[in-house]
Structures are given as structure tokens and as C-alpha cells.
C-alpha positions as a printed Julia matrix, in Angstrom:
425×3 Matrix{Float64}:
  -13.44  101.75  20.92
  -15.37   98.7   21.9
  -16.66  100.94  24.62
  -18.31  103.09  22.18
  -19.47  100.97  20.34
  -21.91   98.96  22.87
  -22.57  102.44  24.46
  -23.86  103.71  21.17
  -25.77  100.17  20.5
  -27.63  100.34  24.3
  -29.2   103.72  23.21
  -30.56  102.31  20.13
  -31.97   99.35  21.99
  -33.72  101.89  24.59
  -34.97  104.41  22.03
  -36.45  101.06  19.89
  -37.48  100.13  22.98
  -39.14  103.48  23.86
  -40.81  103.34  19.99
  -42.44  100.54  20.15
  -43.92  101.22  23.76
  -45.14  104.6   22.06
  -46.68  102.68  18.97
  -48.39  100.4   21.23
  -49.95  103.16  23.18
  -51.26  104.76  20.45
  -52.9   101.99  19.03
  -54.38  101.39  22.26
  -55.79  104.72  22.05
  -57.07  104.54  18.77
  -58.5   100.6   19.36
  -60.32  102.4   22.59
  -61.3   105.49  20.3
  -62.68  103.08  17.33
  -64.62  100.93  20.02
  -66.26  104.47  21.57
  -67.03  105.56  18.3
  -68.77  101.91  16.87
  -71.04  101.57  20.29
  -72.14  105.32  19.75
  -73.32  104.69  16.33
  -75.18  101.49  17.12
  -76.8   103.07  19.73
  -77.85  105.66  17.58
  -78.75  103.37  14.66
  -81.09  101.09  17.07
  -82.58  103.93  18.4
  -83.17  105.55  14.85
  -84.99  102.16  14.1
  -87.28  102.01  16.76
  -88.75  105.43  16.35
  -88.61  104.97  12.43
  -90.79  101.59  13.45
  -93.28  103.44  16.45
  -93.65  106.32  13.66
  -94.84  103.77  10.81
  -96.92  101.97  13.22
  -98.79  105.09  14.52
  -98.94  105.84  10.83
 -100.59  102.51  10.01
 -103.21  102.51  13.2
 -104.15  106.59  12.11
 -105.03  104.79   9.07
 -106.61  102.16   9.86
 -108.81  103.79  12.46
 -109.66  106.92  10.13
 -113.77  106.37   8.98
 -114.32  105.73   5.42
 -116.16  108.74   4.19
 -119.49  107.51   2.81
 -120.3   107.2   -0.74
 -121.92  110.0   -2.08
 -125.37  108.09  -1.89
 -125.3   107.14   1.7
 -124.17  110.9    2.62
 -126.4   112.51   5.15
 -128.73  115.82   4.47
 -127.08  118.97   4.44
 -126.28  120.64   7.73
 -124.71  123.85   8.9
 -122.98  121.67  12.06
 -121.15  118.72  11.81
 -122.93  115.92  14.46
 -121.16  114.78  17.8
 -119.28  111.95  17.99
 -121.23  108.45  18.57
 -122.32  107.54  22.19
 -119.65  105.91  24.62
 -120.1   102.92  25.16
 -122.65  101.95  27.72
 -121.96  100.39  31.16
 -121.77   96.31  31.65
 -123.74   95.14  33.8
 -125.2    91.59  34.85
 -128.37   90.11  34.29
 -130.34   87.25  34.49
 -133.74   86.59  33.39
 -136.71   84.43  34.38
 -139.5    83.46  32.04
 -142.69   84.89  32.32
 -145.65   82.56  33.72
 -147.86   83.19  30.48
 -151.06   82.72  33.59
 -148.99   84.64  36.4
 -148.1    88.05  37.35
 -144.74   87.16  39.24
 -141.92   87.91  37.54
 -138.59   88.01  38.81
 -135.35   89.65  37.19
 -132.04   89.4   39.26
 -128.69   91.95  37.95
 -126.32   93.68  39.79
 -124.95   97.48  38.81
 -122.2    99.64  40.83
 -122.4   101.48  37.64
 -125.46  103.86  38.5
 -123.76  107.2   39.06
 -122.01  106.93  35.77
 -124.82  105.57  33.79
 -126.83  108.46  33.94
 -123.66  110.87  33.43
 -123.37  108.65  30.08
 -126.72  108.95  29.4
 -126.78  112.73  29.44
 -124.35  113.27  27.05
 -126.44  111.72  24.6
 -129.36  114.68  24.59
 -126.74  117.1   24.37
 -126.26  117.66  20.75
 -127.02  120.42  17.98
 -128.29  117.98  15.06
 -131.49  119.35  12.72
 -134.24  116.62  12.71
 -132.84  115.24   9.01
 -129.75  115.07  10.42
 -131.03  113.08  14.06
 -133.58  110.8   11.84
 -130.74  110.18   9.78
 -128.31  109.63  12.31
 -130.13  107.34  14.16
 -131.16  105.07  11.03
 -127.58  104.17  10.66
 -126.64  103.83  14.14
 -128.04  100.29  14.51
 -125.36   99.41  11.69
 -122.43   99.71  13.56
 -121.11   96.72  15.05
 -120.59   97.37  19.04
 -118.13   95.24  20.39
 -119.8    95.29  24.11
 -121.75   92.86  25.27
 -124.85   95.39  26.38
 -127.5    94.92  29.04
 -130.72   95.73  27.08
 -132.26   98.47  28.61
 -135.97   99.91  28.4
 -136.43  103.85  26.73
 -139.58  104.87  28.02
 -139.91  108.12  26.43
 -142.86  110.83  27.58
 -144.74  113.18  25.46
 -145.47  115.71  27.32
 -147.27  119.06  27.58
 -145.15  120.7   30.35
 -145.65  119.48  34.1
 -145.21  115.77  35.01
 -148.01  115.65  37.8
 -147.2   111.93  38.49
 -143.6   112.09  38.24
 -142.96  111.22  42.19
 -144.88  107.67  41.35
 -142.77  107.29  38.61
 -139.62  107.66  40.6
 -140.91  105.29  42.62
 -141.33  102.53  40.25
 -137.86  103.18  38.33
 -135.9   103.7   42.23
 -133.22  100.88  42.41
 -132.86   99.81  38.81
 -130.51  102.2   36.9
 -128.82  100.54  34.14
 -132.1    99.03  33.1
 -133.87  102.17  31.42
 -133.6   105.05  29.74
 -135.92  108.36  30.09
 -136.54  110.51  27.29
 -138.86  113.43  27.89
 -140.32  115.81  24.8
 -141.91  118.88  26.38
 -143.12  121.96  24.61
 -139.58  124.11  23.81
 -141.31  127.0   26.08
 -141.32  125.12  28.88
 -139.01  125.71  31.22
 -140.42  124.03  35.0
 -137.73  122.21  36.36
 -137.78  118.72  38.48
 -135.92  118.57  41.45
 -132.19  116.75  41.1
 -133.17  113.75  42.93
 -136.2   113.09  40.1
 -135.27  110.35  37.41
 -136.74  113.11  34.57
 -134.09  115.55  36.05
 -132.13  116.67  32.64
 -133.71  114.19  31.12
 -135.52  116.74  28.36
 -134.57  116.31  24.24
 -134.45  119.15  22.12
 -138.35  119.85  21.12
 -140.71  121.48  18.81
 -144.02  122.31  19.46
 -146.77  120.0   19.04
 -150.12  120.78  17.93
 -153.01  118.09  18.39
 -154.4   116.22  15.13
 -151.56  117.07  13.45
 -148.15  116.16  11.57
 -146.17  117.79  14.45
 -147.18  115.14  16.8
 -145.87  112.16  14.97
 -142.66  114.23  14.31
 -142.26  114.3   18.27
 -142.6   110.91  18.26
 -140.16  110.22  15.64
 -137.6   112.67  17.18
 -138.6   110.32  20.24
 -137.46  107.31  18.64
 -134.44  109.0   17.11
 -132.87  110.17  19.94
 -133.56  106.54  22.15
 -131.67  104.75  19.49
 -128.59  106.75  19.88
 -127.6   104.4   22.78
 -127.28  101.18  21.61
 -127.99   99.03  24.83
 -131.62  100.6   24.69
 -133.94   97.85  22.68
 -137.21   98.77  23.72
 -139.03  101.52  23.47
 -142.35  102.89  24.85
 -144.21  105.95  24.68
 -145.91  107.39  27.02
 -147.91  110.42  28.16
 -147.74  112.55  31.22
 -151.15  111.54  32.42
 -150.05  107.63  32.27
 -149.5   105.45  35.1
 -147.48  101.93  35.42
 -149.69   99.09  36.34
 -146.91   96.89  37.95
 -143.53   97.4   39.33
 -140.5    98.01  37.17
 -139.1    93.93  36.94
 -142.81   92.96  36.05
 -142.57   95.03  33.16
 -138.7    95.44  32.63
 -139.06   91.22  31.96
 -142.69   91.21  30.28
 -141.04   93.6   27.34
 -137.61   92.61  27.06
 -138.64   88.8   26.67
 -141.28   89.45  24.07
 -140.81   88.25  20.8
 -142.86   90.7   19.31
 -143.69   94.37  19.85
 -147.21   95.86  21.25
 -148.86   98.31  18.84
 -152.74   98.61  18.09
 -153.6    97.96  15.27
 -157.07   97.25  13.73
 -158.96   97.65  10.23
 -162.09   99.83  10.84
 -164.73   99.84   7.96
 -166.93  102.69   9.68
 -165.95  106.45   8.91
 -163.62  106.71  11.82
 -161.83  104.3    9.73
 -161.36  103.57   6.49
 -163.84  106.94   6.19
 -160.46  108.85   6.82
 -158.64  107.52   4.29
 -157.64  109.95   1.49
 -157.33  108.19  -2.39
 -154.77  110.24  -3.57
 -152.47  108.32  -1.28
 -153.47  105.62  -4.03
 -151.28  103.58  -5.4
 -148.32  103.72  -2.59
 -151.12  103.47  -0.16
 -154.34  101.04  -0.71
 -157.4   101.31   1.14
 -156.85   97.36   1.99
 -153.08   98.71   3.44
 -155.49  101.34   5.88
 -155.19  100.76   9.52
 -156.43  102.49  12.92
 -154.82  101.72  16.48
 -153.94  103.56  19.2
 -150.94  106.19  19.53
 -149.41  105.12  22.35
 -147.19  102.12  21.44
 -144.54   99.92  22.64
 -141.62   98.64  20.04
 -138.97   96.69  19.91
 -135.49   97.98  18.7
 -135.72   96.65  14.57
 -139.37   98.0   14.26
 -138.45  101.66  15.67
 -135.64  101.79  13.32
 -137.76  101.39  10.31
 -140.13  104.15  11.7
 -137.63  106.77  12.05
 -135.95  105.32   8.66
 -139.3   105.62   6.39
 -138.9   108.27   3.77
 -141.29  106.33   0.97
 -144.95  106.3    3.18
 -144.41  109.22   6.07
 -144.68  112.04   3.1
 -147.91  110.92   1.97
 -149.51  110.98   5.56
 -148.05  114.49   5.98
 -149.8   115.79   2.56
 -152.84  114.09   3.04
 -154.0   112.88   6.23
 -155.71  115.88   7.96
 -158.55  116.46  10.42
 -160.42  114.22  10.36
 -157.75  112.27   9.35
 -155.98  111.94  12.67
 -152.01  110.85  10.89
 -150.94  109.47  15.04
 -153.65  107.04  15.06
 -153.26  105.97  11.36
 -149.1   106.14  10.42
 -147.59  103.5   12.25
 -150.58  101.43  12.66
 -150.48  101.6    8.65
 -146.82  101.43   8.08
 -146.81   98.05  10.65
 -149.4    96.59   8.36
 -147.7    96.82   5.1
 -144.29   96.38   6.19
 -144.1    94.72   9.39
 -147.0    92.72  10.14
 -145.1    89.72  11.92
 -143.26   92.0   14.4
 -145.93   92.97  15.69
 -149.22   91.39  18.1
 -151.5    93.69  16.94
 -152.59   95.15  20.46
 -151.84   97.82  23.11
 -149.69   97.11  26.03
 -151.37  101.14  27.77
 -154.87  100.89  28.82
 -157.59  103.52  28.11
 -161.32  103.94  28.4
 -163.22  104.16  25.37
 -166.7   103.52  27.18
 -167.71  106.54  27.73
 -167.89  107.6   23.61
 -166.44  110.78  22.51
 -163.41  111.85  20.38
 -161.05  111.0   23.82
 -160.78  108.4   26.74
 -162.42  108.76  30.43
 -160.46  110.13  33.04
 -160.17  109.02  36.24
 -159.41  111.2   39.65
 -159.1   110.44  43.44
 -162.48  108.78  43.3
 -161.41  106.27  41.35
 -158.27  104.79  42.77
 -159.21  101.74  44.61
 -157.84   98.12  44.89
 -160.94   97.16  42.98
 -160.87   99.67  39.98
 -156.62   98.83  39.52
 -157.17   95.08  39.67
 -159.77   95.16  36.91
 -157.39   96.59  34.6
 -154.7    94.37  35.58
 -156.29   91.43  35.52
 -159.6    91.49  33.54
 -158.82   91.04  30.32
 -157.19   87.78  27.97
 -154.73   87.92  25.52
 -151.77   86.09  23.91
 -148.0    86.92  25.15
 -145.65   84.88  23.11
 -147.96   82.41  21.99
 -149.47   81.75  25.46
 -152.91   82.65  27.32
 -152.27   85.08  29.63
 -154.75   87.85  32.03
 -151.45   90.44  31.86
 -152.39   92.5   29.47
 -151.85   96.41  30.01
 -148.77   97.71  32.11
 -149.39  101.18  31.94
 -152.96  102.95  32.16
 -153.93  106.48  31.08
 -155.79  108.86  31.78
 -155.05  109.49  35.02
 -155.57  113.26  36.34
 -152.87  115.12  39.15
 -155.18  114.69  41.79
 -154.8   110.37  41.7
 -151.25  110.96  42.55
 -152.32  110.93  46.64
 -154.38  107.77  46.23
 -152.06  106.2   44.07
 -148.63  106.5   46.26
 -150.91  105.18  49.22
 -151.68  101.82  46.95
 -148.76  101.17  45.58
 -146.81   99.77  48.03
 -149.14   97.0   48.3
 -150.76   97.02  45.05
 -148.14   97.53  43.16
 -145.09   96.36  44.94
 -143.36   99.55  44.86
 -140.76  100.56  48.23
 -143.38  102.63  51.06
């Protein structure tokens, strides 16, 4: 009996025993289970979070950097294309300038580029575009408005209207070889023309979209507007001079790089005439926007600085009354700007050319001078024979450039100017 008894109480001891191993086991598995299960959903949760946050911030930057569509009054002319995106920024380079010796020709500018490749493949995208006149006028009036953050190397536009044919292009390339990064070349050409410069040229692709131009007339100023307009697309350029293909530089490219971009004013003739080639052109039904006292003369071919060229292109009050009225033998190039400048912009501007010509001879245009002419002698005069003020100071530098210079001084002229002019044999 007693035998039974602690038989029968042993297997209840094992089979509690046995239970309670089971019951621990199980809640082993479901501790282990739970544990699984809470690290999965933190995972998830945490990553949930952080894409959540990335979306919201990508959200907040598309937002942020989406343009403000102008106001209805500042929106541009209609247009059956919508205009490329701005310019890239351009290249940083750097530069350090002398001061001019307001009695001295020696100049010296010292900067370093390994940018020069790239700079003109910048560059080109900037002629490339599709935009009406309205449209690039407008464009470039508002470009000066927004803020670059790049600390730019000004740079020179010299900008050439042309014909066709650059007969003294190779003495050009001379004079701009070993300074990219410094200018920029603009070319207007007649849209016919289709000559092309070989690869190695500095006008190579260097054409903007053209119209043609017809002498004494409206259509020439527009070239030089669409000029402008398409130089002030890139921000780094801040002065600009125009040019013509029969024009010549006087002294090598730092010379001239340092005489313009340390000027504190720009060079544009500008003169009051009383005879008939004067005030005889002026028209009084340009009265009362335009006085006879506002009427100036001065030469076409001028050099600017980057505020004055903006308000050229930008002038939609005084350009309209020129193109109405001011026909042959009204000539509107030699009376626009010069005009404009005098109303407007008087202090920005020393009143004289920075291109020399040669009135002399009389007649409705300048001499011309040939092979015969190029000598040490003849290039010196118009270097140094003359006196004029350059920031305030007495100085005998006076022109840079000289025109009119025929295809057939090209020969004489590359044989001078290694001496005379300080350009590379």
C-alpha cells in the first residue's frame, strides 16, 4: 500500500516536473518571438521616418528653389519659345592689377587661367539660343539683377560689326593669343554670310544670330543693341567695345585689357554741333521728350562700361523716337547714344573716343589707309600724339584701336607688331 502510494506520488512529481519545463520553454519562445517581432517594427518605424523626413526636405528645397513667376508687369513680350536657361557660371580665375601711369604706356596685368579650354566651351553656349530681339533686349535688361554668387574675373566683350570677311582677323588673334578668360568675342555678320574662320581663329563660332544691316539706318543701331544684348548675358563681361572689321588694336591686349577695366568712366564721343551736320539734323517733332539743347553728335564706335550698356539695351522711352524720326540726313548711329548719354548719363561718361579715325580728308567718311601707310612713324603718331584726361590725369594714351585700315595693311602690320606693338613674332 505504502508502495503505491509513493509510486503514484513520484509520477506526479515528474509530470509537474515535465510541465513546468514545457511552460518555461514556451515562454522562452514567445519572449524570443516578442523580441523578433519589436526590433522588426522599429526598424521599420526608423526607416519610415527617415524617408518621411528626406521626402519633406526635397519637398521644401523644390520649393524653395522654384522661381517666383513675375508679376504681370515685369512679364516679358510675347514669344512663341520659351528662352534658355541663364548662363553657367563663368570660370574663376586670378588677377591682379597695376595702375595705369596716367604719362606712360606700360602697363602690366599678372592672372593665371588653366581654365581656357572650358571657357570658350562656356562661352559658346551663350550664342546658342532661339530668343526674338524683344525677348534678348529684354532678357538681357534683367540679367544684371540677379545676384551671382561668384566672385568673377571681369572680362572685356569686344564685339565686331561686320560686313562678312574679317581681313585682319590673323592680327587680331595675335593680340588676344594667351589671355582667354579675359575677353569675350561677339561677331554680327550679315545672316547670308556664311565664310567660315579656321578652328584655331579666336572668331571661330564666335557669330550671334543677325539681321541685316543697311547703312544710315535704324537697322544698324539694332545690331548694335542686339550686340550689347547678347555680351551681357555673361555676367563676368563688364566692358564692352565695338568695333568694325576694318579696325586695328593700337597696343597689346594687357595695355588695353588694364586701360578699360580700371577706368572709372566709359569712352563715347560725344559733342554738341551747332552747324547742319548737327543740330541741322535734328527733327522737332521729337519735341518735348527730346530738346534741341538734349541733341548730341559723336562717333559710332564706342566703348562702355557694364551699367551704361544696360541702360542702352533697356531704353524703351527715347529709342522709338529716333526710329520714327531720325532719317537721312539724320544719321540715328551717330546721334542715339551720343544723345541718350547726354540726357541720362552724362557723368558715366568722358565724352571722347577711345578708336581713332581720320576726319582730315572731309567727306561723309574717314581716310583709309593701305600698305603705304604702315610705318613706325604713321602708328606712333596715333599712339602718342594726342592729350587727354584718363581718370582725372594727363595722359598721351588716347586711342587703342584705329580704323580704317584696308586688307592689304594686314602684311605690314604683322611685320610691326612684334616690335611696335608687343605682340608674340
Amino acid at each position: 500500500m505504502m508502495a503505491a502510494i509513493l509510486c503514484s506520488s513520484s509520477s506526479a512529481s515528474e509530470h509537474h516536473h515535465r510541465a513546468f519545463q514545457f511552460n518555461y520553454v514556451l515562454h522562452f519562445l514567445f519572449f524570443v518571438i516578442g523580441l523578433s517581432l519589436g526590433i522588426l517594427a522599429t526598424l521599420y518605424f526608423q526607416s519610415y521616418s527617415l524617408l518621411t523626413f528626406q521626402a519633406s526636405l526635397n519637398s521644401i528645397n523644390n520649393f524653395i528653389n522654384t522661381p517666383l513667376k513675375p508679376s504681370p508687369a515685369s512679364q516679358p513680350p510675347p514669344r512663341q519659345k520659351s528662352p534658355p536657361p541663364l548662363p553657367p557660371p563663368p570660370p574663376l580665375l586670378v588677377l591682379s592689377f597695376s595702375t595705369i601711369n596716367a604719362t606712360s604706356s606700360s602697363v602690366l596685368v599678372h592672372y593665371s587661367s588653366s581654365l581656357s579650354t572650358s571657357v570658350s566651351l562656356k562661352e559658346q553656349k551663350l550664342l546658342v539660343h532661339n530668343m526674338s530681339d524683344e525677348e534678348l533686349l529684354w532678357r538681357a535688361s534683367m540679367a544684371p539683377q540677379v545676384d551671382s554668387p561668384y566672385n568673377c574675373v571681369p572680362k572685356v566683350a569686344f564685339m565686331f560689326l561686320t560686313k562678312g570677311p574679317l581681313p585682319l582677323a590673323p592680327l587680331w588673334d595675335k593680340f588676344f593669343e594667351g589671355h582667354e578668360g579675359l575677353y569675350s568675342i561677339y561677331v554680327h555678320a550679315h545672316p547670308f554670310f556664311n565664310e567660315s574662320l579656321p578652328q584655331t581663329s579666336v572668331f571661330h563660332g564666335r557669330r550671334i544670330n543677325s539681321q541685316a544691316v543697311y547703312w544710315g539706318t535704324s537697322s544698324m543701331l539694332d545690331a548694335e543693341r542686339r550686340l550689347l544684348a547678347n555680351a551681357l548675358l555673361d555676367f563676368s563681361n563688364q566692358r564692352f567695345v565695338l568695333l568694325s572689321e576694318s579696325c586695328i588694336p593700337l597696343f597689346n591686349f594687357i595695355t588695353t585689357y588694364d586701360y578699360l577695366v580700371n577706368s572709372n568712366q566709359s569712352f563715347l564721343s560725344v559733342f554738341d554741333d551747332p552747324r547742319k551736320p548737327g543740330r541741322g539734323r535734328y527733327n522737332p517733332q521729337m519735341w518735348p521728350q527730346i530738346n534741341i539743347t538734349d541733341w548730341r553728335k559723336g562717333s559710332q564706335w564706342f566703348e562702355v562700361h557694364r551699367d551704361l550698356a544696360v541702360h542702352i539695351v533697356s531704353d524703351r522711352k527715347y529709342y522709338p523716337f529716333f526710329q520714327q524720326y531720325c532719317h537721312p540726313p539724320c544719321y540715328i548711329d551717330e546721334h542715339y547714344i551720343p544723345t541718350l548719354v547726354n540726357i541720362l548719363y552724362a557723368d558715366l561718361n568722358s565724352e571722347r573716343s577711345i578708336t581713332w579715325v581720320d576726319w582730315s580728308r572731309g567727306g561723309p567718311h574717314p581716310g583709309k589707309f593701305g600698305w603705304p601707310d604702315i610705318t613706325d612713324e604713321f602708328l606712333n603718331g596715333i599712339r602718342f600724339g594726342s592729350q587727354c584726361k584718363y581718370n582725372g590725369n594727363t595722359t598721351s594714351l588716347c586711342f587703342l584701336f584705329g580704323r580704317k585700315f584696308l586688307p592689304n595693311a594686314l602684311e605690314p602690320l604683322l611685320r610691326v607688331a612684334p616690335l611696335l606693338l608687343g605682340f608674340d613674332p
